[in-house]
Amino acid sequence: MERSDRRVRSRRRAGRARRRRTRLSVDHHAVTVAQGRTLGLLIRQAHARTCVGAVPVPSNRSRVADLPGRKVPVGDHLAAAIRRFRLRAGLTQEALAERSGVSVSTIRGMESGRRRNPQLASVRQLAAALELRSVELDKLLAAAAGAAEPSTVPVPRQLPAPPAPFVGRLEELDLLDAAMRAGSGEAPTVVVAAIAGAGGVGKSWLALHWAHRNADRYPDGQLFVDLRGFSPDSDPMDPAVAVRGFLDALGVEPDRIPVAPHAQEALFRSLVADKQMLLVLDNAVDTAQVTPLLPGSDSCVVAVTSRNRLSGLITGHGAHLLSVDTLPDAEARALLVARLGAARIEAEPAAVGELIRLCGGFPLALSIMAGRAHTHPHLSLAELADELRDDALDVLEDADPAASLPAVLSSSHRALTDEEAEVLGLLAIAPGPDTGLRAAASLTGRDLSRTRAVLRRLEQGSLISRDAAGRYRMHDLIRRYVTTAHAPADDARSRALRRALAYYTHTAHAAARLLDSHREPIELGPLDPGCLPPALPDIPAAMDWFDTEHRNLLAAQRTAVTHAWHGTSWQLAWTLNDYHYRRGHRQDQLAVWRIAVDSARLLPDPGAQILTHRLLGRAHVVLGHHQEAIDALNQALALSEQQNDRALQAQAHYTLASIWPDGRRALEHARRALDLYRGLDQPIAEANALNAVGWYAALLGQADDTARRHCQAALALYRHHRDVNGQAQTLDSLGYIDHHSGRHLDAVEHYRQAIGLYRDLDNLYEAADTLERLGHPYAALCRHDRAREVWLKARDLYRRQGRDQEAKEVQRQLDRLPADRSRMDGP
């Protein structure tokens, strides 16, 4: 009995000793007080995360390795985790040892699996050195404590094959990398990249290429689904179908899947919680389709592609928007080289350039043309370019909807409301390469607010784009598709274009009147109530508007000719006249006046015919087309004499004076114009003629008599009537007279005053000429640095204006200047 009692007491003492040792061991390896977790809690949490609802968590650590479906020992799981985190950080074992304070041998033992029971303090030191997030730290501690991840279900690797060939897009790839890195810290929500762009622009190619390039960063798997948001042959996928597909991929048995969609979504989020996974949601139609597929954990990353901007994802989920545009020419060429080989591309460089231009950088169009070239090797690239130029939509169509640009664009068009489709159709016929908001409102007949709202929706659908200046653009291939397949009815088209051309004509007329308020205006037709021209306050605003709308105004004139609106055609030329001279657009000036002459000839308006011939002659004069100028101006003079119109005759003589380089015939026509104007009570026109007489007299050497007297009289008239442009021209004339009279300081002063006024007028064309003339009195005063300075400015302006001969002459003057820097004083 005593022996039995002694055995009982002995067993009790042994039990107390074991419990003390266990407490000491647990205290040694326990989680820090700050986190307040016990080792058992860590094991259960880690196991629960990786084994949701599958196998109960065992309470005996020694039995963890006996879990069903276990493929690798616990130590191997720890080894793989440490190795993965170290490689992700880009560290060697030695570098990690130096950073963490854990010995190299310990790290090597952990990674090899030989050290299966590391101290948790060492694991924590490694985690701190590797900058692990709390979720990753929990997993690493659980692995060290013996919790294992069952691996009976394979890790999902659902990414389709990467696109081939893939070229360029380096900036877009960098932006995606940056967006994903932005979510690598303690982000509160899942990281989402919304990749938006037109159909066929290469969004899916970009997303898949990036996903494959970064797949190793997501070791828990990659999920992919085509949501068929714009499929030509089916409706968009129900997100519940996509969720069910993800549950299957994650190994959930069918009998464990809840019936209710919201419960399925909750189960999906539970399964991917704290996992490092990548989801690619391709071809989404809207935010509502995407939201049920978003994980709730910040350890996951989602890339969504859509033709819509998915503003709800950006606003509600902090998505990073990446707009994908067409390829630049160099990348488009690289794509063709990758598909067809360098030899074939280099053999026809001109045809390749034309193909790139006609495809407009559209990857799908380029790929279709490369496919045609590959399957028809007997066709030259020049022949393919000719086919594309003649009938782009037919050439880019295919029986396979995925390889047909019209099919891709058709699916985008079907998603539009009736109003959006109407506005898109009208935008497609708008003249010029881009459209401002007011022009779009005038074209569509809507107010500014409604127009802005519809344009915003079209932009969100990637059918138009909006640049930093607020200008709306449509890709040429989209424009051709819309105008071919969804053109507005003839009457609606005609009304819309009349409103648009009225907008451009009336605004340009107001801008031209600001540039020269003394110019006799022309009479325009009434303004349509649907037109919304802006109010331009001053000359800089007028020049800015002309700069912005220049190509659209040229296109508007061509549109007017096409529709036989001949009055609008010549009126647009009139509005552009002063702007073209101030900017040095000499070829454009000649082109619009040639069109204007042809249009005016078809009108019963002799005044328009005289005006257009005269200004066509002036355009020829500026370009040095001597005989063409004489023919046009003689025609204007003959017509004005038939009408017995003294003012028109005077204008013709005034312009004829500019033709004759020797000065004698020029002075004769200038005097004739002056005589005619003196009886007409047109003081500005009379001042023009006075200045012309003075200028041509100066060219003939009459600088101190006729020339100065006439120019001073002209300047007085200009100042009295506040004609700034006339003052600048006459000050330039006086500068020339002073210089050739030996009064070089006076010449410098007059030239500098003229240049200041030209700058106020934003008249760079005349400013270039006066800068060139200013260099001569500086050179005569031996102020060579000043001469060099103004001649360099003149040369650069000439070059920008395409006035190559003038630029070469100034360069010769610069070359003749001595390198004398001794005289820097004075003006």
PDB file of N, CA, C and O in Angstrom, residues 222-244:
ATOM      1  N   GLN A 222      -2.808  31.843 -59.900  1.00  0.00           N
ATOM      2  CA  GLN A 222      -3.335  32.893 -60.760  1.00  0.00           C
ATOM      3  C   GLN A 222      -4.665  32.424 -61.343  1.00  0.00           C
ATOM      4  O   GLN A 222      -4.765  31.320 -61.880  1.00  0.00           O
ATOM      5  N   LEU A 223      -5.679  33.250 -61.221  1.00  0.00           N
ATOM      6  CA  LEU A 223      -7.010  32.957 -61.731  1.00  0.00           C
ATOM      7  C   LEU A 223      -7.293  33.859 -62.927  1.00  0.00           C
ATOM      8  O   LEU A 223      -6.894  35.029 -62.944  1.00  0.00           O
ATOM      9  N   PHE A 224      -7.991  33.320 -63.917  1.00  0.00           N
ATOM     10  CA  PHE A 224      -8.304  34.086 -65.135  1.00  0.00           C
ATOM     11  C   PHE A 224      -9.726  33.776 -65.561  1.00  0.00           C
ATOM     12  O   PHE A 224     -10.185  32.630 -65.480  1.00  0.00           O
ATOM     13  N   VAL A 225     -10.431  34.819 -66.036  1.00  0.00           N
ATOM     14  CA  VAL A 225     -11.755  34.604 -66.605  1.00  0.00           C
ATOM     15  C   VAL A 225     -11.997  35.649 -67.687  1.00  0.00           C
ATOM     16  O   VAL A 225     -11.638  36.820 -67.527  1.00  0.00           O
ATOM     17  N   ASP A 226     -12.557  35.208 -68.809  1.00  0.00           N
ATOM     18  CA  ASP A 226     -13.020  36.115 -69.861  1.00  0.00           C
ATOM     19  C   ASP A 226     -14.484  36.420 -69.576  1.00  0.00           C
ATOM     20  O   ASP A 226     -15.353  35.556 -69.722  1.00  0.00           O
ATOM     21  N   LEU A 227     -14.771  37.636 -69.160  1.00  0.00           N
ATOM     22  CA  LEU A 227     -16.125  38.012 -68.771  1.00  0.00           C
ATOM     23  C   LEU A 227     -17.022  38.317 -69.971  1.00  0.00           C
ATOM     24  O   LEU A 227     -18.204  38.610 -69.785  1.00  0.00           O
ATOM     25  N   ARG A 228     -16.452  38.299 -71.174  1.00  0.00           N
ATOM     26  CA  ARG A 228     -17.214  38.406 -72.424  1.00  0.00           C
ATOM     27  C   ARG A 228     -18.106  39.643 -72.425  1.00  0.00           C
ATOM     28  O   ARG A 228     -19.251  39.617 -72.880  1.00  0.00           O
ATOM     29  N   GLY A 229     -17.573  40.732 -71.911  1.00  0.00           N
ATOM     30  CA  GLY A 229     -18.365  41.960 -71.814  1.00  0.00           C
ATOM     31  C   GLY A 229     -18.777  42.527 -73.148  1.00  0.00           C
ATOM     32  O   GLY A 229     -19.814  43.183 -73.255  1.00  0.00           O
ATOM     33  N   PHE A 230     -17.967  42.306 -74.185  1.00  0.00           N
ATOM     34  CA  PHE A 230     -18.276  42.849 -75.513  1.00  0.00           C
ATOM     35  C   PHE A 230     -18.146  41.755 -76.570  1.00  0.00           C
ATOM     36  O   PHE A 230     -17.696  42.014 -77.682  1.00  0.00           O
ATOM     37  N   SER A 231     -18.530  40.560 -76.204  1.00  0.00           N
ATOM     38  CA  SER A 231     -18.415  39.436 -77.131  1.00  0.00           C
ATOM     39  C   SER A 231     -19.409  39.604 -78.278  1.00  0.00           C
ATOM     40  O   SER A 231     -20.574  39.949 -78.053  1.00  0.00           O
ATOM     41  N   PRO A 232     -18.981  39.369 -79.514  1.00  0.00           N
ATOM     42  CA  PRO A 232     -19.904  39.532 -80.648  1.00  0.00           C
ATOM     43  C   PRO A 232     -20.956  38.443 -80.732  1.00  0.00           C
ATOM     44  O   PRO A 232     -21.933  38.590 -81.471  1.00  0.00           O
ATOM     45  N   ASP A 233     -20.777  37.332 -80.006  1.00  0.00           N
ATOM     46  CA  ASP A 233     -21.702  36.215 -80.169  1.00  0.00           C
ATOM     47  C   ASP A 233     -22.341  35.739 -78.861  1.00  0.00           C
ATOM     48  O   ASP A 233     -22.897  34.651 -78.804  1.00  0.00           O
ATOM     49  N   SER A 234     -22.242  36.513 -77.779  1.00  0.00           N
ATOM     50  CA  SER A 234     -22.874  36.110 -76.530  1.00  0.00           C
ATOM     51  C   SER A 234     -23.059  37.316 -75.633  1.00  0.00           C
ATOM     52  O   SER A 234     -22.449  38.366 -75.839  1.00  0.00           O
ATOM     53  N   ASP A 235     -23.908  37.140 -74.613  1.00  0.00           N
ATOM     54  CA  ASP A 235     -24.111  38.199 -73.628  1.00  0.00           C
ATOM     55  C   ASP A 235     -22.957  38.203 -72.624  1.00  0.00           C
ATOM     56  O   ASP A 235     -22.232  37.207 -72.487  1.00  0.00           O
ATOM     57  N   PRO A 236     -22.798  39.292 -71.875  1.00  0.00           N
ATOM     58  CA  PRO A 236     -21.770  39.310 -70.833  1.00  0.00           C
ATOM     59  C   PRO A 236     -22.002  38.205 -69.809  1.00  0.00           C
ATOM     60  O   PRO A 236     -23.133  37.860 -69.481  1.00  0.00           O
ATOM     61  N   MET A 237     -20.920  37.655 -69.301  1.00  0.00           N
ATOM     62  CA  MET A 237     -21.011  36.571 -68.325  1.00  0.00           C
ATOM     63  C   MET A 237     -21.589  37.081 -67.010  1.00  0.00           C
ATOM     64  O   MET A 237     -21.210  38.141 -66.517  1.00  0.00           O
ATOM     65  N   ASP A 238     -22.500  36.275 -66.444  1.00  0.00           N
ATOM     66  CA  ASP A 238     -23.009  36.565 -65.110  1.00  0.00           C
ATOM     67  C   ASP A 238     -21.852  36.393 -64.122  1.00  0.00           C
ATOM     68  O   ASP A 238     -21.171  35.374 -64.141  1.00  0.00           O
ATOM     69  N   PRO A 239     -21.598  37.372 -63.243  1.00  0.00           N
ATOM     70  CA  PRO A 239     -20.468  37.209 -62.315  1.00  0.00           C
ATOM     71  C   PRO A 239     -20.597  35.978 -61.430  1.00  0.00           C
ATOM     72  O   PRO A 239     -19.595  35.425 -60.978  1.00  0.00           O
ATOM     73  N   ALA A 240     -21.841  35.497 -61.187  1.00  0.00           N
ATOM     74  CA  ALA A 240     -22.012  34.289 -60.385  1.00  0.00           C
ATOM     75  C   ALA A 240     -21.372  33.085 -61.072  1.00  0.00           C
ATOM     76  O   ALA A 240     -20.823  32.191 -60.403  1.00  0.00           O
ATOM     77  N   VAL A 241     -21.408  33.068 -62.402  1.00  0.00           N
ATOM     78  CA  VAL A 241     -20.772  31.976 -63.145  1.00  0.00           C
ATOM     79  C   VAL A 241     -19.257  32.032 -62.962  1.00  0.00           C
ATOM     80  O   VAL A 241     -18.595  31.000 -62.788  1.00  0.00           O
ATOM     81  N   ALA A 242     -18.716  33.256 -62.991  1.00  0.00           N
ATOM     82  CA  ALA A 242     -17.275  33.402 -62.799  1.00  0.00           C
ATOM     83  C   ALA A 242     -16.865  32.984 -61.391  1.00  0.00           C
ATOM     84  O   ALA A 242     -15.833  32.323 -61.201  1.00  0.00           O
ATOM     85  N   VAL A 243     -17.658  33.358 -60.373  1.00  0.00           N
ATOM     86  CA  VAL A 243     -17.355  32.960 -58.992  1.00  0.00           C
ATOM     87  C   VAL A 243     -17.350  31.440 -58.869  1.00  0.00           C
ATOM     88  O   VAL A 243     -16.459  30.852 -58.244  1.00  0.00           O
ATOM     89  N   ARG A 244     -18.356  30.790 -59.456  1.00  0.00           N
ATOM     90  CA  ARG A 244     -18.421  29.325 -59.383  1.00  0.00           C
ATOM     91  C   ARG A 244     -17.186  28.695 -60.041  1.00  0.00           C
ATOM     92  O   ARG A 244     -16.616  27.725 -59.531  1.00  0.00           O
TER      93      ARG A 244
END
